[in-house]
mmCIF file of C-alpha atoms (C1' of nucleotides) in Angstrom:
data_model
loop_
_atom_site.group_PDB
_atom_site.id
_atom_site.type_symbol
_atom_site.label_atom_id
_atom_site.label_comp_id
_atom_site.label_asym_id
_atom_site.label_seq_id
_atom_site.Cartn_x
_atom_site.Cartn_y
_atom_site.Cartn_z
ATOM 1 C CA MET A 1 -4.815 17.776 -40.459
ATOM 2 C CA THR A 2 -2.925 17.275 -43.744
ATOM 3 C CA ALA A 3 -3.407 14.642 -46.395
ATOM 4 C CA MET A 4 -0.207 13.014 -45.240
ATOM 5 C CA ASP A 5 -1.626 12.565 -41.760
ATOM 6 C CA ARG A 6 -4.568 10.776 -43.252
ATOM 7 C CA THR A 7 -2.650 8.383 -45.480
ATOM 8 C CA ALA A 8 0.312 7.714 -43.188
ATOM 9 C CA PRO A 9 -0.735 8.279 -39.558
ATOM 10 C CA ALA A 10 1.884 10.066 -37.479
ATOM 11 C CA GLU A 11 4.467 7.740 -35.897
ATOM 12 C CA GLN A 12 3.318 7.364 -32.324
ATOM 13 C CA ARG A 13 5.473 6.905 -29.303
ATOM 14 C CA LEU A 14 5.305 3.212 -28.441
ATOM 15 C CA GLN A 15 5.941 1.934 -24.929
ATOM 16 C CA ARG A 16 6.851 -1.471 -23.610
ATOM 17 C CA ILE A 17 4.780 -3.341 -21.057
ATOM 18 C CA GLY A 18 7.017 -2.482 -18.097
ATOM 19 C CA GLU A 19 6.826 1.273 -18.666
ATOM 20 C CA VAL A 20 3.073 1.123 -19.132
ATOM 21 C CA ALA A 21 2.626 -0.991 -16.008
ATOM 22 C CA GLU A 22 4.585 1.474 -13.874
ATOM 23 C CA GLN A 23 2.708 4.490 -15.257
ATOM 24 C CA VAL A 24 -0.694 2.961 -14.638
ATOM 25 C CA GLY A 25 0.208 1.398 -11.308
ATOM 26 C CA VAL A 26 -0.227 -2.291 -12.049
ATOM 27 C CA THR A 27 2.102 -5.192 -12.856
ATOM 28 C CA ALA A 28 2.975 -6.545 -16.294
ATOM 29 C CA ARG A 29 1.151 -9.727 -15.312
ATOM 30 C CA THR A 30 -2.079 -7.805 -14.918
ATOM 31 C CA ILE A 31 -1.763 -6.309 -18.402
ATOM 32 C CA ARG A 32 -1.074 -9.721 -19.945
ATOM 33 C CA TYR A 33 -4.046 -11.168 -18.092
ATOM 34 C CA TYR A 34 -6.355 -8.434 -19.361
ATOM 35 C CA GLU A 35 -5.108 -9.044 -22.876
ATOM 36 C CA GLU A 36 -5.821 -12.760 -22.391
ATOM 37 C CA LEU A 37 -9.419 -11.893 -21.409
ATOM 38 C CA GLY A 38 -9.755 -9.689 -24.477
ATOM 39 C CA LEU A 39 -10.145 -6.494 -22.458
ATOM 40 C CA LEU A 40 -7.474 -4.695 -24.459
ATOM 41 C CA GLY A 41 -7.775 -3.990 -28.154
ATOM 42 C CA SER A 42 -6.819 -6.352 -30.942
ATOM 43 C CA THR A 43 -3.511 -8.063 -30.261
ATOM 44 C CA ASP A 44 -3.120 -9.884 -33.536
ATOM 45 C CA GLY A 45 -0.258 -8.524 -35.548
ATOM 46 C CA ARG A 46 2.200 -9.453 -32.817
ATOM 47 C CA LEU A 47 4.393 -12.459 -33.498
ATOM 48 C CA LYS A 48 4.595 -15.175 -30.856
ATOM 49 C CA GLY A 49 7.324 -14.227 -28.433
ATOM 50 C CA ALA A 50 7.667 -10.659 -29.673
ATOM 51 C CA HIS A 51 7.501 -7.684 -27.311
ATOM 52 C CA ARG A 52 4.141 -6.019 -26.691
ATOM 53 C CA LEU A 53 4.007 -2.354 -27.687
ATOM 54 C CA TYR A 54 1.413 0.169 -26.585
ATOM 55 C CA ASN A 55 0.518 3.601 -27.946
ATOM 56 C CA ASP A 56 -1.022 6.446 -25.967
ATOM 57 C CA ALA A 57 -4.582 5.377 -26.756
ATOM 58 C CA ASP A 58 -3.845 1.878 -25.408
ATOM 59 C CA VAL A 59 -2.467 3.359 -22.191
ATOM 60 C CA ALA A 60 -5.500 5.627 -21.803
ATOM 61 C CA ARG A 61 -7.800 2.661 -22.272
ATOM 62 C CA LEU A 62 -5.933 0.606 -19.684
ATOM 63 C CA ARG A 63 -5.988 3.505 -17.244
ATOM 64 C CA GLU A 64 -9.744 3.780 -17.642
ATOM 65 C CA LEU A 65 -10.206 0.050 -17.002
ATOM 66 C CA ILE A 66 -8.086 0.163 -13.857
ATOM 67 C CA GLY A 67 -9.996 3.223 -12.689
ATOM 68 C CA LEU A 68 -13.310 1.462 -13.130
ATOM 69 C CA ARG A 69 -11.964 -1.616 -11.356
ATOM 70 C CA ASP A 70 -10.437 0.176 -8.364
ATOM 71 C CA LEU A 71 -12.710 3.148 -7.816
ATOM 72 C CA LEU A 72 -15.986 1.465 -8.674
ATOM 73 C CA GLY A 73 -15.041 -2.076 -7.649
ATOM 74 C CA LEU A 74 -16.151 -3.657 -10.910
ATOM 75 C CA SER A 75 -15.253 -7.282 -11.629
ATOM 76 C CA LEU A 76 -13.411 -8.100 -14.827
ATOM 77 C CA GLU A 77 -16.593 -9.712 -16.086
ATOM 78 C CA GLN A 78 -18.437 -6.437 -15.590
ATOM 79 C CA LEU A 79 -15.561 -4.624 -17.239
ATOM 80 C CA THR A 80 -15.849 -6.994 -20.182
ATOM 81 C CA GLU A 81 -19.539 -6.198 -20.593
ATOM 82 C CA LEU A 82 -18.816 -2.501 -20.317
ATOM 83 C CA ALA A 83 -15.986 -2.916 -22.809
ATOM 84 C CA GLU A 84 -18.218 -4.704 -25.272
ATOM 85 C CA GLU A 85 -20.440 -1.681 -25.389
ATOM 86 C CA ALA A 86 -17.303 0.371 -25.776
ATOM 87 C CA ASP A 87 -16.076 -1.985 -28.461
ATOM 88 C CA VAL A 88 -18.959 -0.889 -30.576
ATOM 89 C CA ALA A 89 -17.506 2.560 -30.085
ATOM 90 C CA VAL A 90 -13.983 1.288 -30.772
ATOM 91 C CA CYS A 91 -15.184 -0.471 -33.889
ATOM 92 C CA LEU A 92 -16.907 2.711 -34.927
ATOM 93 C CA ARG A 93 -13.761 4.588 -34.106
ATOM 94 C CA ALA A 94 -11.884 2.699 -36.800
ATOM 95 C CA GLN A 95 -14.678 3.717 -39.077
ATOM 96 C CA TRP A 96 -14.203 7.275 -37.816
ATOM 97 C CA GLU A 97 -10.543 7.244 -38.724
ATOM 98 C CA ASN A 98 -11.320 6.147 -42.227
ATOM 99 C CA SER A 99 -14.389 8.244 -42.695
ATOM 100 C CA ALA A 100 -14.271 11.384 -44.748
ATOM 101 C CA ASP A 101 -17.917 12.011 -43.983
ATOM 102 C CA ASP A 102 -18.678 14.278 -41.058
ATOM 103 C CA ALA A 103 -22.149 12.779 -40.678
ATOM 104 C CA ASP A 104 -20.609 9.351 -40.031
ATOM 105 C CA ARG A 105 -18.339 10.904 -37.441
ATOM 106 C CA ALA A 106 -21.265 12.448 -35.626
ATOM 107 C CA ASP A 107 -23.016 9.067 -35.506
ATOM 108 C CA VAL A 108 -19.960 7.517 -33.901
ATOM 109 C CA LEU A 109 -19.936 10.172 -31.182
ATOM 110 C CA LEU A 110 -23.670 9.850 -30.590
ATOM 111 C CA ALA A 111 -23.254 6.114 -30.014
ATOM 112 C CA GLY A 112 -20.537 6.775 -27.423
ATOM 113 C CA LEU A 113 -22.477 9.288 -25.342
ATOM 114 C CA PRO A 114 -24.669 6.918 -23.256
ATOM 115 C CA HIS A 115 -21.599 4.800 -22.534
ATOM 116 C CA VAL A 116 -19.786 7.675 -20.875
ATOM 117 C CA GLN A 117 -22.958 8.795 -19.141
ATOM 118 C CA ARG A 118 -23.416 5.363 -17.563
ATOM 119 C CA GLN A 119 -19.891 5.514 -16.193
ATOM 120 C CA LEU A 120 -20.657 8.925 -14.727
ATOM 121 C CA GLU A 121 -23.710 7.509 -12.973
ATOM 122 C CA LEU A 122 -21.597 4.742 -11.448
ATOM 123 C CA VAL A 123 -19.125 7.336 -10.202
ATOM 124 C CA ARG A 124 -21.911 9.440 -8.679
ATOM 125 C CA SER A 125 -23.428 6.410 -6.959
ATOM 126 C CA ARG A 126 -20.073 5.533 -5.442
ATOM 127 C CA GLN A 127 -19.598 9.100 -4.288
ATOM 128 C CA ARG A 128 -22.897 8.929 -2.434
ATOM 129 C CA SER A 129 -21.861 5.698 -0.699
ATOM 130 C CA LEU A 130 -18.596 7.278 0.344
ATOM 131 C CA ALA A 131 -20.421 10.343 1.672
ATOM 132 C CA ASP A 132 -22.648 8.072 3.759
ATOM 133 C CA PHE A 133 -19.651 6.253 5.172
ATOM 134 C CA GLU A 134 -17.955 9.570 5.912
ATOM 135 C CA ALA A 135 -21.065 10.784 7.741
ATOM 136 C CA GLN A 136 -21.078 7.639 9.899
ATOM 137 C CA LEU A 137 -17.449 8.199 10.840
ATOM 138 C CA LEU A 138 -18.071 11.862 11.616
ATOM 139 C CA THR A 139 -21.006 10.985 13.859
ATOM 140 C CA LYS A 140 -18.875 8.455 15.689
ATOM 141 C CA LEU A 141 -16.088 10.981 16.086
ATOM 142 C CA SER A 142 -18.287 13.760 17.416
ATOM 143 C CA ARG A 143 -19.935 11.424 19.922
ATOM 144 C CA MET A 144 -16.527 10.407 21.194
ATOM 145 C CA ARG A 145 -15.414 14.028 21.504
ATOM 146 C CA GLU A 146 -18.630 14.911 23.276
ATOM 147 C CA VAL A 147 -18.058 12.328 25.969
ATOM 148 C CA LEU A 148 -14.430 13.369 26.302
ATOM 149 C CA ALA A 149 -15.378 17.019 26.689
ATOM 150 C CA ALA A 150 -17.982 16.194 29.319
ATOM 151 C CA HIS A 151 -15.408 14.183 31.195
ATOM 152 C CA ASP A 152 -12.771 16.911 31.024
ATOM 153 C CA GLU A 153 -15.239 19.380 32.443
ATOM 154 C CA GLN A 154 -16.050 17.038 35.266
ATOM 155 C CA ARG A 155 -12.437 16.372 36.108
ATOM 156 C CA ASP A 156 -11.343 19.984 36.144
ATOM 157 C CA PRO A 157 -13.874 22.523 34.911
ATOM 158 C CA THR A 158 -11.556 25.489 35.363
ATOM 159 C CA ASP A 159 -8.242 24.128 34.131
ATOM 160 C CA PRO A 160 -7.216 26.259 31.128
ATOM 161 C CA ALA A 161 -4.553 23.665 30.171
ATOM 162 C CA ALA A 162 -7.203 21.038 29.514
ATOM 163 C CA SER A 163 -7.337 20.214 25.789
ATOM 164 C CA MET B 1 -28.137 2.970 33.774
ATOM 165 C CA THR B 2 -29.238 0.881 36.772
ATOM 166 C CA ALA B 3 -27.220 -1.473 38.900
ATOM 167 C CA MET B 4 -29.024 -4.363 37.295
ATOM 168 C CA ASP B 5 -27.802 -3.243 33.899
ATOM 169 C CA ARG B 6 -24.288 -3.304 35.195
ATOM 170 C CA THR B 7 -24.405 -6.733 36.762
ATOM 171 C CA ALA B 8 -26.670 -8.460 34.242
ATOM 172 C CA PRO B 9 -26.339 -6.656 30.916
ATOM 173 C CA ALA B 10 -29.654 -6.246 29.092
ATOM 174 C CA GLU B 11 -30.631 -9.236 26.957
ATOM 175 C CA GLN B 12 -29.647 -8.256 23.445
ATOM 176 C CA ARG B 13 -31.378 -9.271 20.272
ATOM 177 C CA LEU B 14 -29.230 -12.022 18.755
ATOM 178 C CA GLN B 15 -29.276 -12.759 15.034
ATOM 179 C CA ARG B 16 -28.232 -15.800 13.061
ATOM 180 C CA ILE B 17 -25.652 -15.736 10.313
ATOM 181 C CA GLY B 18 -28.168 -15.712 7.461
ATOM 182 C CA GLU B 19 -30.022 -12.665 8.713
ATOM 183 C CA VAL B 20 -26.789 -10.798 9.338
ATOM 184 C CA ALA B 21 -25.444 -11.688 5.910
ATOM 185 C CA GLU B 22 -28.543 -10.371 4.159
ATOM 186 C CA GLN B 23 -28.554 -7.158 6.178
ATOM 187 C CA VAL B 24 -24.933 -6.379 5.462
ATOM 188 C CA GLY B 25 -25.031 -7.563 1.861
ATOM 189 C CA VAL B 26 -22.570 -10.463 1.940
ATOM 190 C CA THR B 27 -22.888 -14.253 2.085
ATOM 191 C CA ALA B 28 -22.648 -16.470 5.151
ATOM 192 C CA ARG B 29 -19.454 -17.884 3.694
ATOM 193 C CA THR B 30 -17.845 -14.458 3.834
ATOM 194 C CA ILE B 31 -18.730 -14.060 7.503
ATOM 195 C CA ARG B 32 -17.318 -17.499 8.372
ATOM 196 C CA TYR B 33 -14.161 -16.695 6.419
ATOM 197 C CA TYR B 34 -13.681 -13.429 8.304
ATOM 198 C CA GLU B 35 -14.160 -15.273 11.563
ATOM 199 C CA GLU B 36 -11.547 -17.804 10.442
ATOM 200 C CA LEU B 37 -9.113 -14.941 9.818
ATOM 201 C CA GLY B 38 -9.828 -13.522 13.249
ATOM 202 C CA LEU B 39 -11.397 -10.338 11.888
ATOM 203 C CA LEU B 40 -14.474 -10.708 14.059
ATOM 204 C CA GLY B 41 -14.380 -10.642 17.823
ATOM 205 C CA SER B 42 -13.691 -13.591 20.042
ATOM 206 C CA THR B 43 -15.553 -16.680 18.889
ATOM 207 C CA ASP B 44 -14.706 -18.972 21.743
ATOM 208 C CA GLY B 45 -17.723 -19.790 23.823
ATOM 209 C CA ARG B 46 -19.419 -21.413 20.877
ATOM 210 C CA LEU B 47 -19.534 -25.199 20.862
ATOM 211 C CA LYS B 48 -18.361 -27.069 17.791
ATOM 212 C CA GLY B 49 -21.293 -27.345 15.431
ATOM 213 C CA ALA B 50 -23.483 -24.855 17.285
ATOM 214 C CA HIS B 51 -25.124 -21.903 15.536
ATOM 215 C CA ARG B 52 -23.283 -18.584 15.395
ATOM 216 C CA LEU B 53 -25.124 -15.700 17.044
ATOM 217 C CA TYR B 54 -24.431 -12.009 16.568
ATOM 218 C CA ASN B 55 -25.485 -8.973 18.580
ATOM 219 C CA ASP B 56 -25.887 -5.445 17.251
ATOM 220 C CA ALA B 57 -22.290 -4.514 18.010
ATOM 221 C CA ASP B 58 -21.054 -7.509 16.006
ATOM 222 C CA VAL B 59 -23.206 -6.471 13.061
ATOM 223 C CA ALA B 60 -21.942 -2.893 13.242
ATOM 224 C CA ARG B 61 -18.374 -4.140 13.277
ATOM 225 C CA LEU B 62 -18.964 -6.362 10.260
ATOM 226 C CA ARG B 63 -20.645 -3.522 8.411
ATOM 227 C CA GLU B 64 -17.644 -1.314 9.046
ATOM 228 C CA LEU B 65 -15.250 -3.976 7.752
ATOM 229 C CA ILE B 66 -17.275 -4.469 4.570
ATOM 230 C CA GLY B 67 -17.436 -0.716 4.075
ATOM 231 C CA LEU B 68 -13.668 -0.406 4.370
ATOM 232 C CA ARG B 69 -13.209 -3.326 2.007
ATOM 233 C CA ASP B 70 -15.638 -2.165 -0.691
ATOM 234 C CA LEU B 71 -15.412 1.599 -0.561
ATOM 235 C CA LEU B 72 -11.705 1.876 0.142
ATOM 236 C CA GLY B 73 -10.605 -1.323 -1.567
ATOM 237 C CA LEU B 74 -8.620 -2.604 1.411
ATOM 238 C CA SER B 75 -7.339 -6.185 1.406
ATOM 239 C CA LEU B 76 -8.236 -8.444 4.289
ATOM 240 C CA GLU B 77 -4.623 -8.246 5.402
ATOM 241 C CA GLN B 78 -4.907 -4.471 5.625
ATOM 242 C CA LEU B 79 -8.208 -4.882 7.427
ATOM 243 C CA THR B 80 -6.471 -7.190 9.884
ATOM 244 C CA GLU B 81 -3.817 -4.584 10.625
ATOM 245 C CA LEU B 82 -6.478 -1.916 11.004
ATOM 246 C CA ALA B 83 -8.451 -4.260 13.225
ATOM 247 C CA GLU B 84 -5.452 -4.946 15.407
ATOM 248 C CA GLU B 85 -5.249 -1.260 16.206
ATOM 249 C CA ALA B 86 -8.974 -1.408 16.784
ATOM 250 C CA ASP B 87 -8.540 -4.493 18.926
ATOM 251 C CA VAL B 88 -6.646 -2.398 21.375
ATOM 252 C CA ALA B 89 -9.790 -0.297 21.408
ATOM 253 C CA VAL B 90 -11.968 -3.392 21.644
ATOM 254 C CA CYS B 91 -9.864 -4.748 24.436
ATOM 255 C CA LEU B 92 -10.134 -1.414 26.144
ATOM 256 C CA ARG B 93 -13.835 -1.486 25.456
ATOM 257 C CA ALA B 94 -14.208 -4.564 27.633
ATOM 258 C CA GLN B 95 -12.326 -2.638 30.257
ATOM 259 C CA TRP B 96 -14.776 0.231 29.615
ATOM 260 C CA GLU B 97 -17.758 -1.985 30.279
ATOM 261 C CA ASN B 98 -16.319 -3.094 33.580
ATOM 262 C CA SER B 99 -14.912 0.217 34.581
ATOM 263 C CA ALA B 100 -16.629 2.310 37.176
ATOM 264 C CA ASP B 101 -13.966 4.948 36.794
ATOM 265 C CA ASP B 102 -14.742 7.767 34.391
ATOM 266 C CA ALA B 103 -11.056 8.522 33.960
ATOM 267 C CA ASP B 104 -10.479 5.021 32.578
ATOM 268 C CA ARG B 105 -13.347 5.509 30.198
ATOM 269 C CA ALA B 106 -11.883 8.719 28.870
ATOM 270 C CA ASP B 107 -8.567 6.968 28.240
ATOM 271 C CA VAL B 108 -10.337 4.341 26.191
ATOM 272 C CA LEU B 109 -11.962 6.988 24.015
ATOM 273 C CA LEU B 110 -8.713 8.906 23.619
ATOM 274 C CA ALA B 111 -7.021 5.760 22.335
ATOM 275 C CA GLY B 112 -9.779 5.268 19.766
ATOM 276 C CA LEU B 113 -9.672 8.779 18.306
ATOM 277 C CA PRO B 114 -6.658 8.458 15.947
ATOM 278 C CA HIS B 115 -8.077 5.168 14.680
ATOM 279 C CA VAL B 116 -11.275 6.809 13.476
ATOM 280 C CA GLN B 117 -9.349 9.790 12.146
ATOM 281 C CA ARG B 118 -7.176 7.549 9.990
ATOM 282 C CA GLN B 119 -10.262 5.965 8.472
ATOM 283 C CA LEU B 120 -11.599 9.437 7.700
ATOM 284 C CA GLU B 121 -8.376 10.300 5.880
ATOM 285 C CA LEU B 122 -8.689 7.151 3.774
ATOM 286 C CA VAL B 123 -12.258 8.118 2.881
ATOM 287 C CA ARG B 124 -11.182 11.652 1.916
ATOM 288 C CA SER B 125 -8.348 10.341 -0.239
ATOM 289 C CA ARG B 126 -10.731 8.044 -2.044
ATOM 290 C CA GLN B 127 -13.175 10.902 -2.563
ATOM 291 C CA ARG B 128 -10.419 12.928 -4.250
ATOM 292 C CA SER B 129 -9.606 10.033 -6.591
ATOM 293 C CA LEU B 130 -13.254 9.696 -7.513
ATOM 294 C CA ALA B 131 -13.510 13.441 -8.154
ATOM 295 C CA ASP B 132 -10.515 13.207 -10.491
ATOM 296 C CA PHE B 133 -12.062 10.332 -12.360
ATOM 297 C CA GLU B 134 -15.347 12.222 -12.594
ATOM 298 C CA ALA B 135 -13.549 15.265 -13.992
ATOM 299 C CA GLN B 136 -11.912 13.112 -16.675
ATOM 300 C CA LEU B 137 -15.284 11.733 -17.697
ATOM 301 C CA LEU B 138 -16.842 15.205 -17.775
ATOM 302 C CA THR B 139 -14.034 16.529 -19.961
ATOM 303 C CA LYS B 140 -14.499 13.623 -22.321
ATOM 304 C CA LEU B 141 -18.237 14.208 -22.415
ATOM 305 C CA SER B 142 -18.034 17.929 -23.083
ATOM 306 C CA ARG B 143 -15.505 17.405 -25.867
ATOM 307 C CA MET B 144 -17.852 14.924 -27.500
ATOM 308 C CA ARG B 145 -20.795 17.305 -27.211
ATOM 309 C CA GLU B 146 -18.703 20.139 -28.610
ATOM 310 C CA VAL B 147 -17.911 18.209 -31.757
ATOM 311 C CA LEU B 148 -21.518 17.113 -32.092
ATOM 312 C CA ALA B 149 -22.769 20.683 -31.735
ATOM 313 C CA ALA B 150 -20.300 21.927 -34.325
ATOM 314 C CA HIS B 151 -21.457 19.238 -36.678
ATOM 315 C CA ASP B 152 -25.131 19.984 -36.159
ATOM 316 C CA GLU B 153 -24.526 23.644 -36.948
ATOM 317 C CA GLN B 154 -22.727 22.701 -40.113
ATOM 318 C CA ARG B 155 -25.481 20.364 -41.259
ATOM 319 C CA ASP B 156 -28.301 22.822 -40.708
ATOM 320 C CA PRO B 157 -27.326 26.035 -38.930
ATOM 321 C CA THR B 158 -30.886 27.387 -38.872
ATOM 322 C CA ASP B 159 -32.876 24.272 -37.929
ATOM 323 C CA PRO B 160 -34.688 25.051 -34.654
ATOM 324 C CA ALA B 161 -35.447 21.341 -34.135
ATOM 325 C CA ALA B 162 -31.723 20.530 -33.781
ATOM 326 C CA SER B 163 -30.984 19.466 -30.222
ATOM 327 C "C1'" DT C 1 -42.615 -35.025 12.163
ATOM 328 C "C1'" DT C 2 -41.617 -31.751 8.437
ATOM 329 C "C1'" DG C 3 -39.015 -27.786 6.611
ATOM 330 C "C1'" DC C 4 -35.825 -24.541 7.212
ATOM 331 C "C1'" DT C 5 -31.460 -22.765 8.312
ATOM 332 C "C1'" DC C 6 -27.499 -23.885 10.145
ATOM 333 C "C1'" DC C 7 -22.997 -26.771 10.523
ATOM 334 C "C1'" DT C 8 -18.265 -28.638 8.720
ATOM 335 C "C1'" DC C 9 -15.219 -30.308 5.209
ATOM 336 C "C1'" DA C 10 -13.430 -29.696 0.754
ATOM 337 C "C1'" DC C 11 -12.855 -28.715 -3.945
ATOM 338 C "C1'" DG C 12 -13.566 -24.852 -7.572
ATOM 339 C "C1'" DT C 13 -12.829 -20.087 -9.225
ATOM 340 C "C1'" DC C 14 -11.359 -15.332 -10.073
ATOM 341 C "C1'" DA C 15 -7.613 -12.173 -10.443
ATOM 342 C "C1'" DC C 16 -3.711 -12.093 -10.354
ATOM 343 C "C1'" DG C 17 1.649 -13.272 -7.816
ATOM 344 C "C1'" DT C 18 5.730 -15.604 -8.473
ATOM 345 C "C1'" DG C 19 9.328 -18.113 -9.996
ATOM 346 C "C1'" DA C 20 11.641 -21.221 -13.980
ATOM 347 C "C1'" DG C 21 13.875 -21.215 -18.104
ATOM 348 C "C1'" DG C 22 14.716 -18.916 -22.343
ATOM 349 C "C1'" DT C 23 14.953 -15.171 -26.156
ATOM 350 C "C1'" DG C 24 15.435 -10.358 -28.001
ATOM 351 C "C1'" DG C 25 16.791 -5.364 -28.352
ATOM 352 C "C1'" DC C 26 19.913 -1.007 -26.851
ATOM 353 C "C1'" DT D 1 29.483 -9.294 -25.319
ATOM 354 C "C1'" DT D 2 27.009 -7.927 -21.129
ATOM 355 C "C1'" DG D 3 22.757 -6.495 -18.782
ATOM 356 C "C1'" DC D 4 18.269 -5.489 -18.983
ATOM 357 C "C1'" DT D 5 13.613 -6.241 -20.046
ATOM 358 C "C1'" DC D 6 10.830 -9.009 -22.268
ATOM 359 C "C1'" DC D 7 8.649 -13.741 -23.425
ATOM 360 C "C1'" DT D 8 5.825 -18.190 -22.286
ATOM 361 C "C1'" DC D 9 4.357 -21.900 -19.337
ATOM 362 C "C1'" DA D 10 2.768 -23.218 -14.971
ATOM 363 C "C1'" DC D 11 1.994 -23.617 -10.169
ATOM 364 C "C1'" DG D 12 0.662 -20.751 -5.869
ATOM 365 C "C1'" DT D 13 -2.456 -17.564 -3.406
ATOM 366 C "C1'" DC D 14 -6.220 -14.624 -1.820
ATOM 367 C "C1'" DA D 15 -11.072 -14.170 -1.080
ATOM 368 C "C1'" DC D 16 -14.384 -16.243 -1.357
ATOM 369 C "C1'" DG D 17 -18.353 -19.639 -4.342
ATOM 370 C "C1'" DT D 18 -20.448 -23.913 -4.339
ATOM 371 C "C1'" DG D 19 -21.982 -28.205 -3.519
ATOM 372 C "C1'" DA D 20 -21.976 -32.754 -0.277
ATOM 373 C "C1'" DG D 21 -23.587 -34.730 3.666
ATOM 374 C "C1'" DG D 22 -25.271 -34.107 8.197
ATOM 375 C "C1'" DT D 23 -27.281 -31.908 12.618
ATOM 376 C "C1'" DG D 24 -30.228 -28.578 15.303
ATOM 377 C "C1'" DG D 25 -34.071 -25.351 16.533
ATOM 378 C "C1'" DC D 26 -39.131 -23.315 15.729
#
DNA sequence: TTGCTCCTCACGTCACGTGAGGTGGC
DNA sequence: TTGCTCCTCACGTCACGTGAGGTGGC
């Protein structure tokens, strides 16, 4: 990282709302609604009526929110709570960007750890539920096949064409 | 199974809507709404204003619907489609109950197989998505720990108390 | 008879969908 | 200049939540 990177951050690729929506798999309306709820980062600095522009970090954040919503079935209220914790991290992240002190940077990371760990726990819990549901379906399936096999035997125990 | 079972099916334990709701983890309103959409079996035979009663098969069906909704994120419209396939099975199930012919019974089961298999595929697909999301979180976590470890070394490379 | 749960409207809410009508950038 | 995507209201919809007011079974 050079001094120039620090003083004038590299020009990032900025995307418009339609491109972002398609990438993430939602509609533009959804993104605007999340912004309205304050789920996305600070939106001041955009003039009324001007186009919204998103950098890669914004897209990553949105993708994470949608993942938590879809895969874990969290409500937007729950996402807001989760995001408020994360906002501490985001707030600290700004501090990170401006911090020359490595100790400060470590503190920022330490604060973010439990946040990610909680998400991991939610994912694991959901995986267990899915495994249970899968087991139920497998039991059902094997019982059905059992009865079918018994019936096939009864109908024609020696027919090699029976499947 | 005795002849009496066939002619006068065993008295089943019947539950009221509140008990069922608590067992399955939804509200009574949800159950009434699903009935309104036709997601639950036939509801004729109940007089206007009379209490709803559910047997074990009804509860199992509801539990399956809620599982598909929550774990797979299906809309009620998708559930309706899926249930219409299943209704063929349900319709055939009535035929099953009244059928003395084992061949008929086998046909009913055969018709139900692809239905269960499709649900299994949906579960597997969802499991893959969750695994991807988990991997992303783990990558994030290990990167954070890496930086933290590097920092700890730099601060005090010989401190045995550093964790 | 007293609670309790149930019933049926019916309006409210959350998370967007869907136009209407207009402006801005390649 | 012509499309295209974007913008801001604003009403509609899906899947229920939440009382209001009343009836039925242990």
